[in-house]
Amino acid sequence: MTIKLSRDDDEKRVKMFKALAEVKRLEIIRYIRQTDREMTCGDLGEIIGMDKSNVSYHLKILYEADLVKVSRSGQNKFAQLREDTFQTFLPGFLDSL
Amino acid sequence: MTIKLSRDDDEKRVKMFKALAEVKRLEIIRYIRQTDREMTCGDLGEIIGMDKSNVSYHLKILYEADLVKVSRSGQNKFAQLREDTFQTFLPGFLDSL
DNA sequence: CATATAGTTATACAACTTTCAAACTATTAC
DNA sequence: GTAATAGTTTGAAAGTTGTATAACTATATG
């Protein structure tokens, strides 16, 4: 099945590009992608050098742009990339990152 | 020859994504791409519904993000997409637009 | 030269973004 | 229950962005 995209998706594209237009969010995406083990937001903050509230803020923006999904286990939260979104709107991007 | 990308390009990616994170600039890109004949900034403004100073502003942002190149002929200016940039950083994106 | 046309630049303003700190909620462990 | 840990939300401050208007430069034409 082929996906039909158009002007109607521009609002979604804008949200997505805004989410990607930040060095720290690119770092987050790269890190999520390269790490197999699950990781907490705290881990992310430590690695990227951000306050936990800031990690939370950035993850929310990525989530609202459908770029990541999040699962919870106990107190911890784990983020995964939404490969479907990348595939539909930015095929080939992740491999270039 | 394969292109080596990395964190070092993140500033460039951010500039590019910021440039793409605007409905009117997406329209501009789509229009430039679909039109074979050369077109003036005035044309763009009329089609997209923008003041000429606004077209100038948006084209500058696209230009500074290496997403378009511009040529001049008399009083007119013509914009073309920089397929090389799209190919390197967003392979497959233009076809999804 | 004067005038018209195409595009640029400067300014001001409102709306939005990122960061930080502090207060908050939710889960775990004792 | 209390205390500790993980993450969220809120509000303020500083910075950025998009739009509109008006003044500007550059090219073309008579």
XYZ file of C-alpha atoms (C1' of nucleotides) in Angstrom:
254
model
C 0.000 0.000 0.000
C 1.296 3.402 -0.975
C 0.870 6.367 1.290
C -0.702 9.460 -0.168
C 0.749 12.662 1.212
C -0.190 16.218 0.429
C -0.581 19.787 1.615
C -2.955 18.460 4.230
C 0.028 16.996 6.013
C 1.951 20.241 6.156
C 0.823 21.054 9.694
C 2.150 17.680 10.721
C 5.370 18.228 8.828
C 5.847 21.603 10.499
C 5.381 20.089 13.941
C 7.836 17.369 13.060
C 10.453 19.709 11.656
C 10.144 22.014 14.642
C 10.736 19.034 16.861
C 13.819 18.113 14.861
C 15.169 21.664 14.806
C 17.056 21.465 18.068
C 20.528 20.108 18.693
C 19.572 18.484 21.972
C 16.591 16.731 20.454
C 18.793 15.431 17.644
C 21.125 14.116 20.318
C 18.216 12.457 22.084
C 17.099 10.786 18.861
C 20.603 9.620 18.069
C 21.046 8.266 21.538
C 17.717 6.463 21.644
C 18.490 4.911 18.304
C 21.989 3.744 19.093
C 21.211 2.293 22.465
C 19.741 -1.129 22.641
C 19.241 -1.293 26.368
C 16.368 0.629 27.810
C 17.256 3.938 29.336
C 15.640 6.361 31.701
C 15.093 10.065 31.158
C 17.624 10.604 33.897
C 20.214 8.736 31.830
C 19.439 10.940 28.885
C 19.783 14.084 30.959
C 23.125 12.991 32.301
C 24.516 12.053 28.921
C 23.266 15.109 27.090
C 23.826 17.473 29.990
C 20.327 18.639 30.807
C 18.124 19.023 33.788
C 15.522 16.264 34.107
C 12.714 18.766 33.640
C 14.323 19.755 30.405
C 14.546 16.172 29.200
C 10.891 15.838 30.000
C 10.120 18.947 27.982
C 12.082 17.790 24.950
C 10.654 14.279 25.023
C 7.165 15.716 25.109
C 7.852 17.718 21.992
C 9.221 14.661 20.223
C 6.231 12.661 21.404
C 3.717 15.232 20.199
C 5.396 15.222 16.823
C 4.925 11.427 16.709
C 8.653 10.927 16.566
C 8.941 8.854 19.716
C 6.730 6.585 21.736
C 7.108 6.092 25.408
C 6.579 3.168 27.716
C 6.578 3.096 31.444
C 7.908 0.482 33.815
C 7.653 1.374 37.434
C 9.137 4.783 37.995
C 11.051 4.688 34.770
C 10.070 5.840 31.369
C 11.592 4.543 28.179
C 11.514 6.155 24.813
C 11.632 4.468 21.431
C 11.680 5.977 17.971
C 8.516 5.840 15.888
C 10.096 4.324 12.819
C 6.756 4.516 11.026
C 6.709 8.303 11.174
C 10.301 8.609 10.050
C 9.632 6.153 7.257
C 6.576 8.029 6.020
C 7.792 11.592 6.234
C 11.571 11.313 6.225
C 12.565 8.072 4.560
C 16.319 7.683 4.773
C 16.802 10.342 7.407
C 17.625 8.089 10.334
C 20.324 6.346 8.350
C 21.925 9.707 7.590
C 21.978 10.752 11.230
C 31.847 8.217 -2.690
C 29.946 7.897 0.545
C 29.149 10.933 2.638
C 30.187 10.883 6.257
C 27.719 12.605 8.525
C 27.864 13.088 12.261
C 27.143 15.261 15.252
C 29.269 17.925 13.612
C 26.465 18.439 11.114
C 23.801 18.986 13.737
C 24.016 22.761 13.531
C 23.435 22.464 9.828
C 20.551 20.057 10.374
C 18.962 22.422 12.870
C 19.182 25.314 10.420
C 17.669 23.130 7.737
C 14.837 21.835 9.901
C 14.039 25.324 11.122
C 13.814 26.409 7.515
C 11.457 23.525 6.771
C 9.294 24.125 9.839
C 6.959 26.629 8.246
C 3.873 25.979 6.155
C 4.603 28.797 3.746
C 8.137 27.660 3.166
C 6.898 24.139 2.476
C 4.523 25.666 -0.055
C 7.380 27.559 -1.634
C 9.445 24.384 -1.925
C 6.553 22.455 -3.383
C 5.835 25.185 -5.854
C 9.445 25.608 -6.966
C 9.681 21.884 -7.433
C 6.509 21.436 -9.431
C 7.043 24.356 -11.731
C 9.272 23.924 -14.691
C 9.109 27.459 -15.979
C 11.106 30.052 -14.147
C 9.152 32.162 -11.734
C 9.677 35.430 -9.974
C 9.373 36.098 -6.267
C 6.335 38.165 -7.139
C 4.695 35.069 -8.623
C 5.415 33.157 -5.470
C 3.942 35.888 -3.330
C 0.791 35.984 -5.376
C 0.296 32.238 -5.361
C 1.053 31.715 -1.716
C -0.575 34.934 -0.608
C 2.300 36.878 0.825
C 3.781 40.297 0.610
C 6.925 40.477 -1.536
C 9.015 41.429 1.476
C 7.788 38.296 3.138
C 8.719 36.136 0.162
C 12.152 37.697 0.285
C 12.430 36.859 3.968
C 11.403 33.232 3.497
C 13.633 32.695 0.477
C 16.573 34.044 2.428
C 15.972 31.513 5.155
C 15.748 28.691 2.640
C 18.886 29.972 0.953
C 20.852 30.189 4.183
C 19.841 26.634 4.964
C 21.269 25.585 1.578
C 17.862 24.385 0.482
C 17.546 26.677 -2.528
C 19.868 28.467 -4.867
C 18.960 31.645 -6.589
C 19.770 33.131 -9.957
C 19.130 36.579 -11.233
C 18.082 37.752 -14.653
C 17.453 41.446 -14.956
C 15.046 42.509 -12.278
C 13.871 38.994 -11.641
C 15.122 36.389 -9.312
C 14.580 32.687 -9.763
C 14.854 30.019 -7.146
C 15.774 26.384 -7.632
C 15.975 23.572 -5.123
C 19.385 22.378 -3.990
C 18.794 18.726 -4.689
C 22.239 17.926 -3.315
C 21.324 19.132 0.154
C 18.034 17.284 0.154
C 19.765 14.166 -1.093
C 22.437 14.292 1.588
C 20.360 15.182 4.618
C 16.835 14.177 3.687
C 16.974 11.478 1.057
C 13.453 10.629 -0.035
C 11.874 13.708 1.473
C 11.127 15.593 -1.734
C 9.348 12.592 -3.181
C 7.135 12.426 -0.113
C 6.178 16.087 -0.341
C 17.362 62.313 -16.768
C 12.405 60.475 -14.588
C 9.452 56.699 -13.773
C 8.110 51.998 -13.080
C 9.023 47.506 -11.460
C 11.467 43.676 -8.650
C 13.337 42.694 -4.742
C 15.783 43.995 -0.037
C 16.323 45.888 4.455
C 14.908 48.056 8.899
C 11.824 48.555 12.512
C 8.292 47.328 15.636
C 5.321 44.052 17.704
C 3.078 39.876 19.063
C 3.616 35.039 19.513
C 6.412 31.345 20.471
C 10.678 28.648 22.391
C 14.199 27.177 25.612
C 16.019 27.151 30.085
C 15.999 27.149 35.029
C 14.187 26.588 39.560
C 10.647 25.270 42.484
C 6.538 22.883 43.425
C 4.153 18.986 42.137
C 2.540 13.753 41.201
C 3.502 8.815 41.038
C 5.863 4.789 42.202
C 9.000 2.075 45.162
C 11.023 0.521 49.491
C 11.197 0.446 54.260
C 2.341 5.374 57.171
C 7.429 8.083 55.788
C 11.307 8.732 52.800
C 13.489 8.325 48.414
C 13.473 8.332 43.531
C 11.650 9.335 38.617
C 9.393 12.231 36.112
C 5.894 16.366 35.237
C 4.161 20.932 35.476
C 4.368 25.799 36.167
C 6.012 30.444 35.950
C 9.569 33.757 34.840
C 13.393 35.392 31.967
C 15.852 35.662 27.728
C 15.922 34.828 23.143
C 13.872 33.804 18.480
C 10.468 33.983 14.712
C 6.875 35.721 11.408
C 4.283 39.582 9.783
C 3.345 44.260 8.332
C 4.705 48.669 6.892
C 7.707 51.824 5.019
C 12.006 53.182 3.220
C 15.530 51.480 0.492
C 18.566 49.639 -3.775
C 18.861 47.899 -8.466
C 17.449 47.176 -13.023
C 14.679 48.441 -17.115
C 12.293 51.655 -20.186
C 11.196 55.886 -22.323
